[in-house]
């Protein structure tokens, strides 16, 4: 039975075949399943000629009307329209939704070409190695003759692919550090925004709680207002706790995933760099046994790296989808969308009730203070008036401007009224000095005790009024819209650029080491034949 002896041309043909299969599959990915990958500044990958074509990021809106007439927003619908392997490979049209298994499956399917490349490489190269080992074991032959062209070309290609592997590893390591920094900054920004909102909600709750205790000259807020304060406080604290808890939980889960991904990328970069360097050295010095051992190790590692390329392509597409979804939500803000999983809005009803209650409490506090001014401090009671008399005298105090009408709509201050922001400072001029019995001994409309009570009431009113715009922002989700706008404008470009660089680095490392493995074998064989030929000639 004749034996088959591997020839350099066979190995060169194998390397060419694997290269063509890799690039053809990559092209197929870009033109079909890979069509949804967008990279920074809108470069859409759709074939080799399109790499330099810059497409603008377009806002795509799709409003789906259900049977009841309610309007819901499908986020990034056109970008996320991909084949869904869980639905008989029909097009997924549900838009961005990280909690939808069909969306996740459709994004994973875009990475299938890399999984195919990994499988083809693993099977074909494994069979080739097995065939070579079988032939050398069954039909050992003395090496004779060698091709100078094959020797020179194998050395040149070995050097080139080793340099490409080193460049890819350096790019991968640098890009993963930048990507991790970008994602960490983005998460910290989201968490800080949520914490800021929750803190403001708690501050409103504290102001309302203090308002219940406010009394001016033994006059307090009406009982029904105090009851309303208790009810809305419970809702405010619940919303603040839910907001902080949900955002923190989601950020922790994402951080764990990002830390694991970073570790994997660092390990891959280090191992592949070490492998490429050792393989090159062992090939140059003719350590054939160590070369074959590294070929076996690299065979498995290259397959794993191609799989990691697919995984990171999945992550890259999810990042791009999320940025587009945020941009579309900003232009069409709704109460409930899939983006609630990242940063939920405060319940609209709670925000609206909180806004009404704070306006009502502010109105009632100002009304209480103005009643004291009109009926006590600005009246000249005789000593027989009892507790209402403390020798009030001097110019009349200005009334406190009520920022709200009885129907809680905004009100403009009338002439002579003092606004809540500087009322306490103005009223200091109307405070008298008191004797040991609590009677004014100098001209003034208020005792220091009454002034302190009124200043406290004004301070609470000012605090509640100050948080009015914040509560309005909560009511229409303005704070979420601002957060997503900042992420889309300030963080998404960096995330997309760095994820693209990681993807390029992974592909470069995978392809370079894959081809280096082949030329390790070719060069080691040619070098062995060259040494044997020289020894034969010299002998």
XYZ file of C-alpha atoms in Angstrom:
539
model
C 0.000 0.000 0.000
C 1.613 3.268 -1.046
C 2.141 5.847 1.652
C 1.236 9.483 1.446
C 4.067 11.882 2.302
C 2.971 15.466 3.020
C 4.533 17.930 0.640
C 5.018 21.664 1.279
C 2.597 22.431 -1.522
C -0.104 20.485 0.321
C 0.379 22.526 3.484
C 0.483 25.756 1.491
C -2.754 24.728 -0.197
C -4.290 23.963 3.196
C -3.319 27.391 4.498
C -4.796 29.025 1.396
C -7.985 26.995 1.745
C -8.426 27.940 5.395
C -7.686 31.589 4.630
C -10.247 31.666 1.831
C -12.847 29.906 3.967
C -12.248 32.356 6.800
C -12.542 35.459 4.648
C -15.472 34.125 2.631
C -17.359 33.339 5.814
C -16.473 36.767 7.161
C -17.792 38.347 3.968
C -20.954 36.288 4.213
C -21.353 37.503 7.749
C -21.010 41.127 6.720
C -23.460 40.819 3.863
C -26.125 38.799 5.669
C -26.333 38.240 9.408
C -23.604 40.762 10.038
C -25.509 43.537 8.324
C -26.751 44.864 11.646
C -23.282 45.625 13.019
C -22.677 49.350 13.170
C -19.464 50.864 14.308
C -18.707 54.392 15.541
C -19.941 57.362 13.589
C -22.307 55.183 11.636
C -19.930 53.037 9.583
C -22.085 50.138 8.538
C -20.224 46.987 7.617
C -21.763 45.503 4.543
C -18.963 44.281 2.295
C -15.345 45.167 1.670
C -16.113 48.264 -0.358
C -18.290 49.686 2.382
C -15.663 49.859 5.088
C -14.893 53.471 4.287
C -18.451 54.560 3.635
C -19.788 56.624 6.530
C -23.501 56.523 7.073
C -25.228 58.955 9.431
C -26.910 57.608 12.497
C -30.582 57.803 11.669
C -33.391 57.989 14.129
C -35.896 55.294 13.375
C -39.333 55.450 14.955
C -41.931 52.736 15.025
C -45.106 53.168 17.034
C -47.176 49.994 17.326
C -50.832 50.393 18.158
C -52.415 47.552 20.102
C -56.046 46.574 19.992
C -57.026 48.819 22.871
C -55.536 51.854 21.216
C -52.604 52.195 23.630
C -49.370 53.346 22.034
C -46.114 51.526 22.761
C -42.669 52.287 21.408
C -40.677 49.576 19.624
C -37.086 50.608 20.161
C -34.477 50.299 17.372
C -36.847 48.159 15.310
C -35.070 48.421 11.974
C -31.609 47.836 13.443
C -32.748 44.805 15.452
C -34.629 43.114 12.598
C -32.591 39.919 12.344
C -33.214 36.214 11.824
C -34.500 34.502 14.950
C -33.359 30.855 15.282
C -36.006 30.284 17.968
C -38.777 31.245 15.542
C -37.914 29.076 12.522
C -35.428 31.754 11.350
C -38.182 34.281 10.741
C -37.322 37.952 11.166
C -37.415 39.228 14.739
C -39.422 42.469 14.856
C -39.849 43.072 18.565
C -37.154 45.746 18.835
C -34.548 46.171 21.545
C -35.366 44.210 24.694
C -32.620 42.513 26.685
C -35.187 40.485 28.651
C -36.672 38.955 25.463
C -35.110 35.601 24.587
C -35.992 36.050 20.917
C -34.034 39.321 20.808
C -31.035 37.689 22.504
C -31.210 34.701 20.133
C -31.377 36.960 17.072
C -28.282 38.875 18.190
C -26.399 35.664 18.969
C -27.243 34.413 15.478
C -25.204 37.262 13.979
C -22.121 35.620 15.515
C -22.806 32.165 14.023
C -20.266 32.611 11.157
C -17.466 32.847 13.697
C -18.682 29.706 15.421
C -18.694 28.022 12.009
C -15.124 29.191 11.335
C -14.074 27.809 14.731
C -15.692 24.437 13.971
C -14.222 24.236 10.451
C -10.776 25.119 11.740
C -10.973 22.631 14.594
C -12.157 19.755 12.416
C -10.107 20.387 9.245
C -6.829 21.210 10.958
C -7.329 18.379 13.435
C -7.867 15.871 10.622
C -4.840 17.243 8.778
C -2.633 16.853 11.842
C -3.942 13.343 12.380
C -3.230 12.456 8.756
C 0.314 13.845 8.943
C 1.028 11.954 12.171
C -0.410 8.750 10.718
C 1.724 8.978 7.601
C 4.918 9.696 9.502
C 4.273 6.844 11.924
C 3.234 4.274 9.331
C 5.645 5.218 6.531
C 8.719 6.879 7.989
C 11.043 8.212 5.317
C 14.380 9.917 5.456
C 14.129 13.621 4.593
C 15.912 14.558 1.426
C 15.899 17.643 -0.719
C 14.155 20.855 0.068
C 12.644 23.758 -1.792
C 14.528 26.999 -1.342
C 11.447 28.920 -2.433
C 9.245 27.113 0.074
C 11.866 27.664 2.786
C 12.151 31.408 2.071
C 8.426 31.949 1.704
C 7.601 30.014 4.861
C 10.135 32.079 6.818
C 8.794 35.361 5.427
C 5.173 34.452 6.118
C 6.088 33.148 9.565
C 7.674 36.493 10.454
C 4.749 38.474 9.029
C 2.065 36.474 10.808
C 3.993 36.552 14.074
C 4.238 40.337 13.838
C 0.514 40.485 13.013
C -0.240 38.381 16.096
C 1.866 40.693 18.277
C 0.101 43.775 16.873
C -3.296 42.136 17.395
C -2.478 41.216 21.001
C -1.277 44.762 21.725
C -4.406 46.219 20.129
C -6.614 43.799 22.048
C -4.992 44.584 25.391
C -5.147 48.347 24.854
C -8.718 48.328 23.582
C -10.053 46.165 26.418
C -8.636 48.600 28.970
C -10.311 51.541 27.251
C -13.575 49.629 26.837
C -13.633 48.649 30.488
C -13.016 52.270 31.455
C -15.815 53.487 29.157
C -18.329 50.966 30.468
C -17.378 51.674 34.082
C -17.787 55.426 33.553
C -21.167 54.869 31.901
C -22.428 52.657 34.715
C -21.191 55.058 37.378
C -22.986 57.904 35.609
C -26.261 55.965 35.466
C -26.004 54.976 39.126
C -25.124 58.539 40.160
C -28.164 59.878 38.311
C -30.430 57.358 39.994
C -28.899 58.067 43.416
C -29.291 61.816 42.838
C -32.970 61.326 42.028
C -33.568 59.041 44.992
C -31.792 61.490 47.313
C -33.952 64.365 46.109
C -37.069 62.280 46.667
C -35.968 61.577 50.229
C -35.255 65.283 50.750
C -38.802 66.105 49.629
C -40.080 63.479 52.059
C -38.026 65.032 54.882
C -39.323 68.526 54.069
C -42.898 67.243 54.146
C -42.246 65.553 57.466
C -40.863 68.799 58.912
C -43.840 70.711 57.561
C -46.121 68.606 59.762
C -44.253 69.826 62.826
C -44.229 73.486 61.869
C -46.323 75.723 64.120
C -46.425 79.509 64.215
C -47.787 80.966 67.454
C -49.318 77.537 68.261
C -51.046 77.317 64.851
C -50.322 74.175 62.781
C -51.291 72.800 59.371
C -54.841 71.468 59.028
C -55.403 67.811 59.941
C -56.378 66.780 56.395
C -53.142 68.260 55.010
C -51.113 66.359 57.597
C -52.923 63.140 56.627
C -52.121 63.702 52.957
C -48.474 64.248 53.882
C -48.350 60.844 55.601
C -49.834 59.107 52.576
C -47.545 60.652 49.993
C -44.457 60.141 52.180
C -44.964 56.384 52.040
C -45.143 56.437 48.240
C -42.115 58.721 47.916
C -39.930 56.526 50.107
C -41.085 53.408 48.253
C -40.285 54.940 44.858
C -36.875 56.160 46.034
C -35.987 52.741 47.432
C -37.148 50.938 44.268
C -35.200 53.313 42.028
C -31.932 52.934 43.945
C -32.310 49.191 44.420
C -33.156 48.327 40.812
C -30.422 50.498 39.352
C -27.814 49.213 41.793
C -28.746 45.554 41.196
C -28.581 45.939 37.423
C -25.261 47.790 37.574
C -23.735 45.101 39.801
C -24.778 42.356 37.380
C -23.336 44.279 34.450
C -20.103 44.966 36.353
C -19.658 41.271 37.098
C -20.091 40.428 33.421
C -17.702 43.177 32.320
C -15.052 42.138 34.834
C -15.264 38.546 33.614
C -15.017 39.675 30.005
C -12.018 41.881 30.786
C -10.213 39.012 32.495
C -10.925 36.730 29.530
C -9.585 39.290 27.048
C -6.423 39.935 29.090
C -5.775 36.203 29.373
C -6.391 35.685 25.657
C -4.034 38.534 24.717
C -1.279 37.290 27.034
C -1.578 33.610 26.093
C -1.762 34.235 22.345
C 1.213 36.619 22.482
C 3.209 34.081 24.457
C 2.189 31.310 22.075
C 3.110 33.284 18.935
C 6.481 34.297 20.390
C 7.423 30.793 21.579
C 6.253 29.222 18.349
C 8.411 31.591 16.338
C 11.485 30.944 18.496
C 11.068 27.168 18.507
C 10.613 27.166 14.732
C 13.709 29.309 14.154
C 15.881 27.129 16.396
C 14.513 23.898 14.962
C 12.964 22.541 18.178
C 10.558 20.379 16.238
C 9.079 18.488 19.177
C 8.208 21.701 21.014
C 6.821 23.179 17.796
C 4.415 20.268 17.369
C 3.378 20.568 21.000
C 2.618 24.276 20.526
C 0.734 23.431 17.339
C -1.572 21.161 19.335
C -2.080 23.845 22.008
C -2.582 26.585 19.420
C -5.046 24.439 17.482
C -7.384 24.466 20.477
C -6.697 28.091 21.452
C -7.416 29.429 17.963
C -10.782 27.663 17.931
C -11.554 29.180 21.325
C -10.489 32.636 20.146
C -12.816 32.464 17.148
C -15.633 31.559 19.531
C -14.688 34.577 21.655
C -14.863 36.708 18.489
C -18.467 35.608 18.101
C -19.251 36.321 21.737
C -17.800 39.796 21.501
C -19.632 40.461 18.245
C -22.810 39.684 20.187
C -21.809 42.191 22.876
C -20.842 44.777 20.257
C -24.246 44.510 18.584
C -26.081 44.754 21.917
C -24.127 47.927 22.780
C -24.982 49.451 19.405
C -28.648 48.451 19.727
C -28.821 49.965 23.200
C -27.391 53.286 22.056
C -29.895 53.503 19.195
C -32.722 52.487 21.539
C -31.771 55.245 23.983
C -31.686 57.805 21.207
C -35.133 56.796 19.973
C -36.606 56.705 23.480
C -35.327 60.231 24.124
C -37.320 61.461 21.137
C -40.373 59.368 22.044
C -40.361 59.095 25.869
C -42.950 56.657 27.206
C -43.789 55.557 30.733
C -42.866 51.906 30.210
C -40.409 50.489 27.677
C -37.708 47.836 27.666
C -35.268 50.542 28.808
C -36.916 50.413 32.230
C -34.577 47.457 32.844
C -31.613 49.864 32.798
C -32.994 52.967 34.517
C -36.675 52.903 35.459
C -38.790 56.027 35.604
C -40.494 56.889 38.858
C -44.165 55.943 38.713
C -46.042 58.805 37.042
C -48.927 58.700 39.516
C -46.555 58.919 42.478
C -44.645 61.802 40.924
C -47.854 63.679 40.129
C -49.305 63.171 43.596
C -46.015 64.226 45.192
C -45.988 67.377 43.092
C -49.577 68.242 44.081
C -48.952 67.538 47.758
C -45.807 69.661 47.859
C -47.669 72.535 46.200
C -50.575 72.100 48.599
C -48.290 72.056 51.656
C -46.396 75.111 50.376
C -49.683 76.938 49.769
C -51.000 76.012 53.223
C -47.765 77.011 54.994
C -47.676 80.403 53.296
C -51.369 80.860 54.038
C -50.726 79.995 57.697
C -47.862 82.499 57.929
C -49.872 85.262 56.216
C -52.796 84.667 58.596
C -50.452 85.166 61.551
C -49.047 88.319 59.972
C -52.499 89.757 59.192
C -54.233 88.738 62.421
C -51.442 88.910 65.017
C -48.170 90.629 64.138
C -49.649 93.491 62.076
C -52.345 94.315 64.627
C -51.935 96.616 67.612
C -53.631 94.653 70.389
C -54.295 96.191 73.791
C -52.754 94.564 76.861
C -56.141 93.028 77.625
C -55.839 90.803 74.529
C -53.835 88.327 76.586
C -51.480 85.985 74.609
C -52.066 87.955 71.387
C -50.486 91.034 72.944
C -46.702 91.423 73.192
C -46.539 95.184 72.527
C -46.477 95.035 68.691
C -45.492 98.368 67.170
C -43.691 99.950 64.261
C -44.154 99.556 60.471
C -46.343 96.743 59.233
C -44.658 93.557 58.046
C -45.003 92.638 54.345
C -47.049 89.547 53.592
C -45.315 86.416 52.333
C -45.836 85.818 48.611
C -47.799 82.645 47.982
C -46.365 81.016 44.813
C -49.604 79.068 44.221
C -53.277 79.913 43.859
C -55.913 77.953 45.792
C -56.231 75.622 42.773
C -52.425 75.032 43.016
C -51.624 76.776 39.751
C -48.641 79.127 39.664
C -49.227 82.627 40.998
C -47.379 85.923 40.469
C -46.425 87.896 43.581
C -48.542 90.978 44.272
C -47.049 94.368 45.025
C -45.721 94.616 48.576
C -45.381 90.861 49.093
C -42.002 89.381 49.959
C -40.894 86.221 48.096
C -40.046 83.055 50.015
C -36.377 83.119 49.012
C -35.523 86.218 51.080
C -38.475 86.612 53.428
C -36.512 85.552 56.519
C -33.860 88.175 55.808
C -36.439 90.935 55.291
C -38.388 90.042 58.439
C -35.326 90.397 60.631
C -35.931 94.144 60.475
C -39.331 93.672 62.131
C -38.059 91.742 65.156
C -38.067 93.414 68.556
C -36.066 92.891 71.692
C -38.063 91.317 74.506
C -38.055 91.661 78.249
C -37.901 88.775 80.672
C -41.693 88.534 80.495
C -41.663 88.117 76.693
C -42.994 91.605 75.910
C -41.341 93.772 73.226
C -39.340 96.562 74.748
C -38.239 97.982 71.392
C -40.342 98.683 68.267
C -41.076 95.560 66.273
C -43.817 93.288 64.978
C -42.390 89.945 66.066
C -40.674 88.478 69.064
C -37.543 86.381 68.343
C -39.603 83.259 69.129
C -42.284 84.070 66.558
C -39.589 85.076 64.068
C -37.884 81.696 64.498
C -41.169 79.861 63.902
C -41.989 81.913 60.818
C -38.453 81.580 59.450
C -38.727 77.783 59.839
C -42.049 77.789 57.988
C -40.563 79.912 55.211
C -37.549 77.593 54.978
C -39.795 74.552 54.533
C -41.916 76.398 51.976
C -38.850 77.444 50.049
C -37.465 73.891 50.084
C -40.685 72.380 48.780
C -41.037 75.117 46.172
C -37.401 74.629 45.154
C -38.029 70.925 44.438
C -41.041 71.701 42.253
C -39.139 71.670 38.924
C -37.438 68.436 39.958
C -40.808 66.802 40.591
C -42.096 68.059 37.241
C -39.073 66.406 35.621
C -39.964 63.170 37.380
C -43.550 63.394 36.217
C -42.603 63.388 32.522
C -39.382 61.314 32.919
C -37.186 64.274 31.992
C -34.404 63.063 34.268
C -34.288 59.705 32.444
C -34.404 61.441 29.078
C -31.467 63.662 30.091
C -29.528 60.643 31.332
C -30.027 58.733 28.094
C -29.200 61.821 26.040
C -25.910 62.233 27.912
C -25.094 58.545 27.457
C -25.932 58.670 23.742
C -23.854 61.813 23.162
C -20.962 61.372 25.587
C -20.536 57.654 26.244
C -21.867 55.682 23.259
C -19.183 56.879 20.787
C -16.416 55.668 23.101
C -18.152 52.375 23.807
C -18.641 51.664 20.111
C -15.103 52.707 19.135
C -13.464 50.586 21.814
C -15.700 47.560 21.222
C -14.856 47.790 17.522
C -11.125 47.848 18.329
C -11.502 44.781 20.550
C -13.380 42.996 17.789
C -10.672 43.880 15.237
C -7.959 42.798 17.670
C -9.620 39.441 18.271
C -10.046 38.772 14.563
C -6.447 39.810 13.855
C -5.050 37.620 16.637
C -7.185 34.648 15.630
C -6.291 34.822 11.946
C -2.593 35.559 12.547
C -2.062 32.729 15.038
C -4.120 30.368 12.877
C -1.856 30.976 9.885
C 1.250 31.004 12.100
C 0.426 27.459 13.221
C 0.444 26.290 9.632
C 3.740 27.978 8.842
C 5.330 26.654 12.015
C 4.821 23.181 10.604
C 5.934 24.176 7.092
C 9.034 26.036 8.241
C 10.037 23.350 10.741
C 9.791 20.717 7.999
C 11.739 22.803 5.477
C 14.404 23.637 8.025
C 14.839 19.976 8.945
C 15.123 19.019 5.290
C 17.607 21.849 4.699
C 19.829 20.722 7.573
C 19.705 17.100 6.411
C 20.551 18.101 2.842
C 23.590 20.117 3.972
C 24.785 17.216 6.102
C 24.306 14.830 3.181
C 26.292 17.111 0.824
C 29.057 17.686 3.383
C 29.266 13.953 4.077
